[in-house]
Short mmCIF file of C-alpha atoms in Angstrom, two decimals:
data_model
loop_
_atom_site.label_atom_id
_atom_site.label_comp_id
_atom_site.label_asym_id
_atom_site.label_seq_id
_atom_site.Cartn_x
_atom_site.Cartn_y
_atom_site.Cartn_z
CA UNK A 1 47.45 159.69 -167.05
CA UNK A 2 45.56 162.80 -165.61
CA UNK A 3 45.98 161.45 -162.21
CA UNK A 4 49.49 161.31 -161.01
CA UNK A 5 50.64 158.16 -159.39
CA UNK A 6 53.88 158.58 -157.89
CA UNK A 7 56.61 157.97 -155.17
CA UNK A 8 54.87 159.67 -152.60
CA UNK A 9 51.42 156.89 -153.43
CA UNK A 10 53.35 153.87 -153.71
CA UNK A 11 56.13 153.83 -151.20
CA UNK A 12 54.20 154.76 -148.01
CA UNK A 13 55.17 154.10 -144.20
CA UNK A 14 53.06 151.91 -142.60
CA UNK A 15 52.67 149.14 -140.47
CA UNK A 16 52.66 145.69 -140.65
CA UNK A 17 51.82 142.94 -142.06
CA UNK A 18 49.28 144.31 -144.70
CA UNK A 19 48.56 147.19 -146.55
CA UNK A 20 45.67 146.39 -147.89
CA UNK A 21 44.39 144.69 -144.61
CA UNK A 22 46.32 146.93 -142.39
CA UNK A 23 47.13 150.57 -143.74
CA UNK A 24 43.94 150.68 -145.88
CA UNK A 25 41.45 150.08 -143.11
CA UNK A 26 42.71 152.31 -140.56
CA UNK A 27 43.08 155.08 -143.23
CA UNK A 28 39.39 154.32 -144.29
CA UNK A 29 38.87 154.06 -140.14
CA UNK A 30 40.33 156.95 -139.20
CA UNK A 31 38.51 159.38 -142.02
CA UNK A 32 35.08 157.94 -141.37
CA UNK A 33 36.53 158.69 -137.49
CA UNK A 34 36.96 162.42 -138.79
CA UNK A 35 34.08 162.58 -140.92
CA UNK A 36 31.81 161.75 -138.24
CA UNK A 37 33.58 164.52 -135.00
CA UNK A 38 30.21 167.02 -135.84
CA UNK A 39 27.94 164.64 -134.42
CA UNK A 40 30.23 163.92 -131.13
CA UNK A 41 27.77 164.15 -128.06
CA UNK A 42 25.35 162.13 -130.32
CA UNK A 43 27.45 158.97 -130.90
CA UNK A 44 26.41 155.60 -128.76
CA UNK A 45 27.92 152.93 -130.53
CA UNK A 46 30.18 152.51 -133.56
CA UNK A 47 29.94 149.06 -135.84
CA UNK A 48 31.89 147.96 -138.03
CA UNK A 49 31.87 144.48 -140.87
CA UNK A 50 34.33 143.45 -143.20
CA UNK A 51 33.81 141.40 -145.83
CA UNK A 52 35.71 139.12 -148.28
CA UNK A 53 38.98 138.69 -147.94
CA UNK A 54 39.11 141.23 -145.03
CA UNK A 55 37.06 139.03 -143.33
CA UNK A 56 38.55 135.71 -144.59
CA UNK A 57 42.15 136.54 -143.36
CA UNK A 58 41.55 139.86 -141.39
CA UNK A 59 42.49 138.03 -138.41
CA UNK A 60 45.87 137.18 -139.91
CA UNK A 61 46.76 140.47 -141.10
CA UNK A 62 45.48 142.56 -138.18
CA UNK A 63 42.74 144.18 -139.75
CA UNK A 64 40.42 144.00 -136.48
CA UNK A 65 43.40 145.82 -134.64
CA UNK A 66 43.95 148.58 -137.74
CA UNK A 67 40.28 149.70 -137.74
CA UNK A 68 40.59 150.15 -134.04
CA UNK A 69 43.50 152.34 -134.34
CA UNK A 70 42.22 154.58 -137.32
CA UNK A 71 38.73 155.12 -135.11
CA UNK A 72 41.35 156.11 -132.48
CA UNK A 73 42.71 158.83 -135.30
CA UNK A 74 45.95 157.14 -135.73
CA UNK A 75 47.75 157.44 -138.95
CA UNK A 76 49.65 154.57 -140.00
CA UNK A 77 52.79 156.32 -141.03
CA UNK A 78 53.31 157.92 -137.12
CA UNK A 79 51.34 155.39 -135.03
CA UNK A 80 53.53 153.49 -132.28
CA UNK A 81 53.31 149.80 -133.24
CA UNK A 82 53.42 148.58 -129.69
CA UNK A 83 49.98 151.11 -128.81
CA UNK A 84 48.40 149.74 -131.87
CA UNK A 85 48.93 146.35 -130.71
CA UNK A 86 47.57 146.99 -126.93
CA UNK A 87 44.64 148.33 -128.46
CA UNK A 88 42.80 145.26 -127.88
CA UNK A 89 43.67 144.37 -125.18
CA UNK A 90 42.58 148.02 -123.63
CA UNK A 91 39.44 147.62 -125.32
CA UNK A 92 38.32 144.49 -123.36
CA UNK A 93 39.43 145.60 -120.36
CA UNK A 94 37.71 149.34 -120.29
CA UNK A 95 34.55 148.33 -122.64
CA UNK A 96 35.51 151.30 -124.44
CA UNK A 97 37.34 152.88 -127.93
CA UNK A 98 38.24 156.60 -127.45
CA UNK A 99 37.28 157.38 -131.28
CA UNK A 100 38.75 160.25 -132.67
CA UNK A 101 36.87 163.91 -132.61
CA UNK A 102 34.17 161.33 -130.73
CA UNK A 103 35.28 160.87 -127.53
CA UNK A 104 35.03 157.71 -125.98
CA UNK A 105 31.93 155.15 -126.33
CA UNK A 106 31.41 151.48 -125.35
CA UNK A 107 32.55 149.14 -127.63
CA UNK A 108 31.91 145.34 -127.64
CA UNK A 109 34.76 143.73 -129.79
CA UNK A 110 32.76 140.69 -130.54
CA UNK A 111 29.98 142.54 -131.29
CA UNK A 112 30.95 145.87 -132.65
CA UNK A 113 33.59 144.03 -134.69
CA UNK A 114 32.12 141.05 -137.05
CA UNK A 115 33.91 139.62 -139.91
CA UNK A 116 31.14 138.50 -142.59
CA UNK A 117 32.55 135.83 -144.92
CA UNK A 118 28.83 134.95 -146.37
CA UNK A 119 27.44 138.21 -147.98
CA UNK A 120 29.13 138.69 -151.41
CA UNK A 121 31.77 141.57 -152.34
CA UNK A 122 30.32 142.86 -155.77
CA UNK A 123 32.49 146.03 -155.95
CA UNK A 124 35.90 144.73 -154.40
CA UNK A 125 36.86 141.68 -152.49
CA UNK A 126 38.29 144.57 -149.70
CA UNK A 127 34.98 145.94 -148.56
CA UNK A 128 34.42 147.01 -144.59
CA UNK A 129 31.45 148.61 -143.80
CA UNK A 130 31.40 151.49 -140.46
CA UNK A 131 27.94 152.69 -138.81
CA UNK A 132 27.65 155.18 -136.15
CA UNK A 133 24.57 154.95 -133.90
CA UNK A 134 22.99 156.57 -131.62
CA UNK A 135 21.37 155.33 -127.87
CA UNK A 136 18.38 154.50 -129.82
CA UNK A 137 20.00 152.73 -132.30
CA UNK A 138 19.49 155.23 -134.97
CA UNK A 139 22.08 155.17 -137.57
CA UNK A 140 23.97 158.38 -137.61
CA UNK A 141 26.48 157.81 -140.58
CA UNK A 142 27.20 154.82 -142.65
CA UNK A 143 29.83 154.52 -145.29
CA UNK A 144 31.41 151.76 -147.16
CA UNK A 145 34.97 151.66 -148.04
CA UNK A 146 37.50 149.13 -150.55
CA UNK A 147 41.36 148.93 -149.51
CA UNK A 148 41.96 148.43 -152.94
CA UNK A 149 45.62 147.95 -152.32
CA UNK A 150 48.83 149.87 -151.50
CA UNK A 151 47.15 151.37 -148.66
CA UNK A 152 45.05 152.90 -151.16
CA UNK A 153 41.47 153.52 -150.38
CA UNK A 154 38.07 154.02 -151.94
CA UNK A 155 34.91 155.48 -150.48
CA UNK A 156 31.73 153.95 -151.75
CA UNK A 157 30.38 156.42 -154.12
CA UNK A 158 33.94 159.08 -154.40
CA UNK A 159 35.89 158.90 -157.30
CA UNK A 160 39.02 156.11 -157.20
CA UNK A 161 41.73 157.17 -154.95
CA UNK A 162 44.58 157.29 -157.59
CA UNK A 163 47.53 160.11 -156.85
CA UNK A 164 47.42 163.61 -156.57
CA UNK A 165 44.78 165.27 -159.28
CA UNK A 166 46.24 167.38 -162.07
CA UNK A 167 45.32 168.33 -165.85
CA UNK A 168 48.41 168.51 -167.40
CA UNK A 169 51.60 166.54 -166.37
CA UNK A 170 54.54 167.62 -168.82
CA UNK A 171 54.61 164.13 -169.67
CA UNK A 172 51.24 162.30 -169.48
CA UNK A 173 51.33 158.68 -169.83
CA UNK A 174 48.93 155.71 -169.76
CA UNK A 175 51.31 152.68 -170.82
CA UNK A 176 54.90 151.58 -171.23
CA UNK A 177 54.46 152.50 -174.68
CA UNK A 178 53.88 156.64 -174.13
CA UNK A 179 56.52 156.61 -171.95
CA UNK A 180 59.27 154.74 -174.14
CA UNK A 181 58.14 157.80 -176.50
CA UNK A 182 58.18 160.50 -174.65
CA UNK A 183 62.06 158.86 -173.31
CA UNK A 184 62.55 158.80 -176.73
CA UNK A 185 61.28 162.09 -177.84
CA UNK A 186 62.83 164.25 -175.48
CA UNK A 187 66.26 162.33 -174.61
CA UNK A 188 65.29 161.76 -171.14
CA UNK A 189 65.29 158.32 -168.92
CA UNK A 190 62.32 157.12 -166.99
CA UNK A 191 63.48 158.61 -163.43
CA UNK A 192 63.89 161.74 -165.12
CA UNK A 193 60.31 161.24 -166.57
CA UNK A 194 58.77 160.49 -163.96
CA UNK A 195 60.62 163.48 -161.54
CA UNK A 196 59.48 166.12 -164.00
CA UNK A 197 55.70 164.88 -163.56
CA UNK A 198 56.31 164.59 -159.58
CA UNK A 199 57.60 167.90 -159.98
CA UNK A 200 54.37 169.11 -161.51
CA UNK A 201 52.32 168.07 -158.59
CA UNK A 202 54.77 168.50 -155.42
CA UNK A 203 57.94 170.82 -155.03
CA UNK A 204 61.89 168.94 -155.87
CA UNK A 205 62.59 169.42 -152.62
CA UNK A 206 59.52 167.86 -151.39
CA UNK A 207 60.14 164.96 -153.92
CA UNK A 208 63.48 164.26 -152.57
CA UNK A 209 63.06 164.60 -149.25
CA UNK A 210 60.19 161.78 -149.49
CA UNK A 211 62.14 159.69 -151.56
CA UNK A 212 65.27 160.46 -148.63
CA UNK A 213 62.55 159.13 -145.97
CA UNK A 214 61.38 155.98 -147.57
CA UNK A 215 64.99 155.23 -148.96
CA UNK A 216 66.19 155.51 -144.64
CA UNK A 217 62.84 153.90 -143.51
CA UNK A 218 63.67 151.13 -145.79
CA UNK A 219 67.60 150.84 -144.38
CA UNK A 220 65.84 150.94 -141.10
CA UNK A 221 63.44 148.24 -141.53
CA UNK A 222 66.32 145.93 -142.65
CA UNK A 223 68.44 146.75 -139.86
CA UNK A 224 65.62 146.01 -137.05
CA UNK A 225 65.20 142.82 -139.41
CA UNK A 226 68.70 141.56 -139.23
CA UNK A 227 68.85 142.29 -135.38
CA UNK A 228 65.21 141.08 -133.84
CA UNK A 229 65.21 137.16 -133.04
CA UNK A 230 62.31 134.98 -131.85
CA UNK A 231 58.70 133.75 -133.01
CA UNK A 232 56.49 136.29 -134.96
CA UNK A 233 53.37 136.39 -133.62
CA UNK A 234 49.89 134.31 -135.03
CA UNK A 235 50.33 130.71 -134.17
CA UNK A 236 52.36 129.26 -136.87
CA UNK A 237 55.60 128.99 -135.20
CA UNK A 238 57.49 130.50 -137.26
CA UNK A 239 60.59 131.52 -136.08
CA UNK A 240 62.50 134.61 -137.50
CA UNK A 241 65.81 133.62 -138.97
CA UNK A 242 67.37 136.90 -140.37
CA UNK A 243 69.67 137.03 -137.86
CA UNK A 244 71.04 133.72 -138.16
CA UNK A 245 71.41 133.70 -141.96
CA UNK A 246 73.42 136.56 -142.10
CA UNK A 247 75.26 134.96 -139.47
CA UNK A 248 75.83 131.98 -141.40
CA UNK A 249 77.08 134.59 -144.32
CA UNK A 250 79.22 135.81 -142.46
CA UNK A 251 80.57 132.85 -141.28
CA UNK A 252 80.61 131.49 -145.15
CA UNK A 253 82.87 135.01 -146.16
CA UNK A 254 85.40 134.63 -143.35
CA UNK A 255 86.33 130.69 -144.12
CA UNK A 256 86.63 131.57 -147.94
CA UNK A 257 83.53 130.02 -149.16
CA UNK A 258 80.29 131.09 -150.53
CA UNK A 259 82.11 133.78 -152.63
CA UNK A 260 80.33 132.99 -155.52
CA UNK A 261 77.03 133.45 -154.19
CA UNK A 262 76.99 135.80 -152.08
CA UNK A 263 75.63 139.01 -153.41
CA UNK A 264 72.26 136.55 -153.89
CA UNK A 265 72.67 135.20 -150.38
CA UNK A 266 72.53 138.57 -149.41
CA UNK A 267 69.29 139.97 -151.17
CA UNK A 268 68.09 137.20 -149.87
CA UNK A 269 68.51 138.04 -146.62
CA UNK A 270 67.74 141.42 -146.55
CA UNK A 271 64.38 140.69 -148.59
CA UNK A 272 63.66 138.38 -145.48
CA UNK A 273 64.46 140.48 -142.74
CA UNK A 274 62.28 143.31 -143.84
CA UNK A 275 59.26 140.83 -144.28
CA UNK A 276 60.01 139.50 -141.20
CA UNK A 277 59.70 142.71 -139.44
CA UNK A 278 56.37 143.59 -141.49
CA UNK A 279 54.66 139.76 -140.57
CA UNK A 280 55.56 140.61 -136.73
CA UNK A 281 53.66 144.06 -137.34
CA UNK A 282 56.52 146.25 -137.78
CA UNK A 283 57.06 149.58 -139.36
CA UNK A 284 58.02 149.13 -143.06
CA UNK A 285 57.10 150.68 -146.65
CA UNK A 286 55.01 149.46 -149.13
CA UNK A 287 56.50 148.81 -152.11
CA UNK A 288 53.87 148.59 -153.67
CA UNK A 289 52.53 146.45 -151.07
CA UNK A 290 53.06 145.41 -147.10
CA UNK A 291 53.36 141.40 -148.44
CA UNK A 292 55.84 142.52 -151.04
CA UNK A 293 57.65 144.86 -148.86
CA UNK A 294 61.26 143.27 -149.41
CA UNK A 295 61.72 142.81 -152.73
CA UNK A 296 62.82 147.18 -153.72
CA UNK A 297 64.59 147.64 -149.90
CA UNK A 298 66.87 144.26 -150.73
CA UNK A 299 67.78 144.77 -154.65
CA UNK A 300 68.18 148.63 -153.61
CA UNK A 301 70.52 147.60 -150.62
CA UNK A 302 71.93 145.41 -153.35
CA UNK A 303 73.00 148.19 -155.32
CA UNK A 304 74.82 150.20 -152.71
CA UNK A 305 77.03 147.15 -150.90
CA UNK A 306 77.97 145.63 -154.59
CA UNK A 307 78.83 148.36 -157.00
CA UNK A 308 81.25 151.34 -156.28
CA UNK A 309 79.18 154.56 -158.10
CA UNK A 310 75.88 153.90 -155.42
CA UNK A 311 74.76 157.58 -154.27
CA UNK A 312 71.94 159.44 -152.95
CA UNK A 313 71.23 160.58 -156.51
CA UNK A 314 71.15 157.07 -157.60
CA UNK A 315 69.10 156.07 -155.39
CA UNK A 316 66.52 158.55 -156.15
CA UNK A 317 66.69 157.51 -159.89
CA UNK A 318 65.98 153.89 -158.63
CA UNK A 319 62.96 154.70 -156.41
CA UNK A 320 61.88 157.01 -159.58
CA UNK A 321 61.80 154.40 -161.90
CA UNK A 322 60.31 151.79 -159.75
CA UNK A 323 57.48 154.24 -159.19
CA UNK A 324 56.87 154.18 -162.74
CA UNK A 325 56.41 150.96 -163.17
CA UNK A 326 54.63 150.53 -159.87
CA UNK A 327 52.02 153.15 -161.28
CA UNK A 328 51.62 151.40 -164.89
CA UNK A 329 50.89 148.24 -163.55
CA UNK A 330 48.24 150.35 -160.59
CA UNK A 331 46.78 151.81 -163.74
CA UNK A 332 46.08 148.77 -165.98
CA UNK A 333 45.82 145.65 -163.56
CA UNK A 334 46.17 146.07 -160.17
CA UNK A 335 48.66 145.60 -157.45
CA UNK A 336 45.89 144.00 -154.44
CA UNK A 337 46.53 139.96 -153.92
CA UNK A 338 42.82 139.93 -152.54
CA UNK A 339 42.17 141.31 -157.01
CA UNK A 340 45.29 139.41 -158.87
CA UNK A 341 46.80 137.04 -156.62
CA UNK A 342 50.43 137.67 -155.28
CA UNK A 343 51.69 138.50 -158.96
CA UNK A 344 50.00 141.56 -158.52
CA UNK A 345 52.53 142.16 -155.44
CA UNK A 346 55.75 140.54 -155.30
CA UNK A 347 55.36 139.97 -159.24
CA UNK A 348 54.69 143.78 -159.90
CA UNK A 349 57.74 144.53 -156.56
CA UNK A 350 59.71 142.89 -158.71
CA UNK A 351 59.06 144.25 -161.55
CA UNK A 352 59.69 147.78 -160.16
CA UNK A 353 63.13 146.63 -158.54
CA UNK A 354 64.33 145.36 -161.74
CA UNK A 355 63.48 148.71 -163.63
CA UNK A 356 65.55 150.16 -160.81
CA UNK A 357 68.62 148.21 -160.54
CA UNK A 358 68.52 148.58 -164.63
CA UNK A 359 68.13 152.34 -164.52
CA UNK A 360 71.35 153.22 -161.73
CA UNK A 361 73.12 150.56 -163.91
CA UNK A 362 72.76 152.63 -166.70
CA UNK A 363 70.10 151.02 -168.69
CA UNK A 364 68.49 152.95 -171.72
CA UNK A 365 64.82 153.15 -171.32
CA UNK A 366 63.94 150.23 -173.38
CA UNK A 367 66.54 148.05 -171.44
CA UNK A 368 64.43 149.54 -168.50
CA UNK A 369 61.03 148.38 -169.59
CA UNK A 370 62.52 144.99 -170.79
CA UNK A 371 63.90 144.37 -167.12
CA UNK A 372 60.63 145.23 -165.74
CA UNK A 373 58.39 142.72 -168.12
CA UNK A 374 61.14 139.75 -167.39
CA UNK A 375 60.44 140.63 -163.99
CA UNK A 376 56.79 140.48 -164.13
CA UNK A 377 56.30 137.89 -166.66
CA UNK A 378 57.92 135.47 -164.66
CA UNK A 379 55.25 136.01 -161.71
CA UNK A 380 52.23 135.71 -163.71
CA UNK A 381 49.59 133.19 -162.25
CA UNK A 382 51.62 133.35 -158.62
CA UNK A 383 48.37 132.54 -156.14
CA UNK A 384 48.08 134.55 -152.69
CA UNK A 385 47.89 131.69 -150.43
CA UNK A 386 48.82 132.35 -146.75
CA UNK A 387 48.80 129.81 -144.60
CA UNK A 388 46.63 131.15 -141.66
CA UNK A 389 45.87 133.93 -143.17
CA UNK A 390 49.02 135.37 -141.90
CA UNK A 391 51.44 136.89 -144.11
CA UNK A 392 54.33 134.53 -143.22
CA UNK A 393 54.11 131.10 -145.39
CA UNK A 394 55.28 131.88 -148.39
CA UNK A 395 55.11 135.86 -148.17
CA UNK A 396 58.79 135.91 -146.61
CA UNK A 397 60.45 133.49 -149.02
CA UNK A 398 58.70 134.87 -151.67
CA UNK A 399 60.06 138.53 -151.04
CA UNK A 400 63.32 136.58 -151.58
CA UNK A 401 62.77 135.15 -154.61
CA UNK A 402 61.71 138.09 -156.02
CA UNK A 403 64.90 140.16 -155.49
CA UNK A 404 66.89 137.28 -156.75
CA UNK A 405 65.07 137.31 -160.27
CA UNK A 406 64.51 141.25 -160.25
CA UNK A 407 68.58 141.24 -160.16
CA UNK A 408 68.63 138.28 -162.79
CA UNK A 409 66.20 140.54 -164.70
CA UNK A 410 68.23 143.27 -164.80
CA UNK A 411 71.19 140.97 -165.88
CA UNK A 412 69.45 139.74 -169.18
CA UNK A 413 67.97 142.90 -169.84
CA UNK A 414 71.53 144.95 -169.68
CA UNK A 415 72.58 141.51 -171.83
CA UNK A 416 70.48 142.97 -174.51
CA UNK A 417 69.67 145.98 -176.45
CA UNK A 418 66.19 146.53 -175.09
CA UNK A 419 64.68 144.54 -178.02
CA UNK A 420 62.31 142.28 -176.78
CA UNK A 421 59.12 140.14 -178.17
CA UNK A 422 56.43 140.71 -175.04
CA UNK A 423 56.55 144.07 -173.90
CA UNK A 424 55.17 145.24 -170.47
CA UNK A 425 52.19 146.63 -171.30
CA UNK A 426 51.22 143.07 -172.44
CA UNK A 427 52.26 141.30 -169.87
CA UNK A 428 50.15 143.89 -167.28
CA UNK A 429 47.37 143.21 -169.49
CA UNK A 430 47.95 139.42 -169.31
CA UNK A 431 48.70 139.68 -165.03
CA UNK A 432 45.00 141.50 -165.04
CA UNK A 433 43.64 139.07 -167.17
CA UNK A 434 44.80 136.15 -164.89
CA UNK A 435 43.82 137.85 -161.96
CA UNK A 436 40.04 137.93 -163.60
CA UNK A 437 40.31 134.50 -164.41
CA UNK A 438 41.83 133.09 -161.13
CA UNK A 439 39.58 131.34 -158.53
CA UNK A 440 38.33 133.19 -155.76
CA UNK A 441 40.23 130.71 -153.37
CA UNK A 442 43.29 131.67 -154.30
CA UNK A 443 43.46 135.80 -153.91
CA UNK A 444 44.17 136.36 -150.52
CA UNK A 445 41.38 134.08 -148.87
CA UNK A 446 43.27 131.27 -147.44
CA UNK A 447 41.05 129.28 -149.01
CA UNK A 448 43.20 127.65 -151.30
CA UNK A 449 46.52 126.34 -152.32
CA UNK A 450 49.38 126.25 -149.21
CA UNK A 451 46.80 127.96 -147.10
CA UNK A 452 44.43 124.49 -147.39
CA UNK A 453 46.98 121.62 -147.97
CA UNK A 454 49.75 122.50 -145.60
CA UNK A 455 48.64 121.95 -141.53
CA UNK A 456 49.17 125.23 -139.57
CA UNK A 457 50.56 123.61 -136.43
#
């Protein structure tokens, strides 16, 4: 691996509820916003169409809000959720977008905004289209851009978006199997690994302050999760219930009961409170994804309330280690529901919190890598579904699940000596194989599965 895919690519601050529908389109917004500040004077009208499953469920995930908030310039890691969310709303009212380095120009959200679900998406399923015009209708600049997932973004014609660029990592790997080697060569574990190669690319301190920030914006996401109440927003009805689970454990602990269950119960919970907070558009971290948000925060949160030795340190060798396996499975499949279906996401989260838990638990690097491919393998062939389009029906439960088997995961794995038959590397290749091989209907178009047999109201 030339191209160094790390902690500060795969655990990114964003907002809600998607990042490939969300963060990816107003990153891809806001630098065609940028690009496009020399010809400010010029500028009449911007236009922009999204296609496939941006267009299928970009109502759902807030994609038509995003890309108005990245042509305003705003980044998703600072932007205030409640502006973002006024944006339309302002929009209809003044007839205008104030685009960034562009000033502001009429825009027509029905018109200016169009969501194309006939024209196919050769290149990616993720594929939005911006045009800047002039009074005359002259077309000033015109780019086309894939949120390929994880907030990561592609510009029709640039190289892939993939990490920071280096030539030599100290420890280059492509695969589960070069790093197993390189663990094994040099009598270091997989955090350790993968710090040295962060290291490489970004200062320590600068590594551990990011992993500080995610690791409190995760705590943070959990806690506004446990204490907001209500109805998330989209039509469904659903009503958040964070609050009154952990209630109801709380309840359980004081009478006596529930002992035996409730370290589950509570990853559980916290799984479901932070992808409650990222379905009402809050701010959370991808991990690797918006729709898979919960799964590392809860088993990480896990750690700390249910086993004595928890530290900052530790948790820097958990987020390490997830990375790792977040990048491997980047690298050789993919980690976009609208490419692979949700076992590209809360398969591949779960995956990654497995390999963490198994690491601070003192796992050897094969006992690592097993927990990870137990984690993953049991995913494989998981549709993306959402009812509505929103990411609400299953997404939330599903973020539980996943903790719960990336803590059995680590169980069997620690059970063991790392021997195992499937390794990760096959089951990646088998979770991109299934992705190629699943219908269209069921990655992320709401076209299939719940999303068709289950009545939204």
């Amino acid at each position: 691996m030339t191209q160094l895919i790390g902690v500060f690519d795969l655990f990114r601050i964003g907002l809600g509820p998607s990042s490939s529908h969300t963060v990816g389109p107003m990153r891809a917004a806001r630098a065609f916003a940028h690009g496009a500040a020399p010809l400010a004077g010029r500028a009449a009208r911007v236009v922009v169409t999204l296609y496939g499953s941006l267009a299928w469920t970009g109502k759902g995930h807030g994609t038509d809000v995003a890309v108005l908030a990245g042509l305003a310039g705003m980044e998703p890691a600072t932007a205030d959720p409640d502006v973002v969310h006024g944006l339309p709303a302002r929009v209809r009212e003044t007839g205008t977008l104030e685009l960034a380095g562009l000033g502001a120009i009429a825009f027509d959200l029905d018109r200016d905004l169009l969501f194309d679900r006939l024209t196919p998406t050769p290149d990616h399923p993720n594929t939005l289209d911006l045009r800047l015009e002039d009074a005359a209708g002259a077309v000033l600049r015109a780019e086309r851009w894939f949120s390929v997932g994880g907030g990561f973004v592609v510009r029709a014609g640039d190289a892939p978006e993939a990490g920071d660029v280096i030539r030599q990592l100290p420890f280059p790997y492509r695969n589960a199997s070069d790093i197993l080697a390189h663990c094994a060569q040099h009598g270091m574990s997989i955090a350790e690994l993968q710090f040295a190669n962060e290291c490489a690319v970004h200062s320590a301190e600068a590594v551990r302050a990011h992993i500080a920030e995610v690791a409190a914006a995760m705590e943070s996401c959990i806690e506004r999760g446990l204490g907001n109440e209500g109805e998330l927003p989209g039509g469904l009805k659903v009503r958040r219930r964070a609050r009154t689970l952990a209630a109801r454990i709380e309840d359980k602990r004081r009478r006596n009961i529930g002992a035996a269950t409730e370290a589950m119960d509570h990853a559980s919970l916290w799984a479901i409170a932070v992808n409650e907070e990222n379905a009402a558009g809050g701010r959370v971290v991808t991990a690797p994804t918006n729709g898979a948000a919960g799964v590392v925060p809860a088993v990480l949160r896990y750690w700390h309330r249910y086993h004595a030795d928890a530290s900052p340190e530790g948790t820097e060798t958990f987020l390490l280690a997830a990375a790792t396996i977040g990048a491997l499975a980047k690298t050789n499949a993919s980690i976009s529901g609208a490419e692979v279906g949700c076992q590209g996401e809360v398969g591949v989260a779960c995956a990654m919190a497995a390999a963490g838990l198994t690491s601070v638990l003192g796992g050897t690097p094969a006992q690592v890598e097993n927990a990870a491919e137990i984690g993953l393998e049991h995913h494989l062939g998981m549709t993306c579904d959402p009812i509505g389009g929103l990411v609400q029906i299953p997404c939330i439960e599903r973020n539980a699940m996943g903790a719960v088997k990336a803590i059995n995961a680590a169980s069997l794995a620690l059970s063991g000596d790392g021997t195992h038959r499937v390794s990760l590397d096959e089951a990646i290749a088998t979770m991109r194989q299934t992705g190629l091989d699943m219908h269209d209907k069921y990655k992320e178009t709401s076209q299939g599965g719940l999303a068709v047999h289950v009545t939204e109201c």
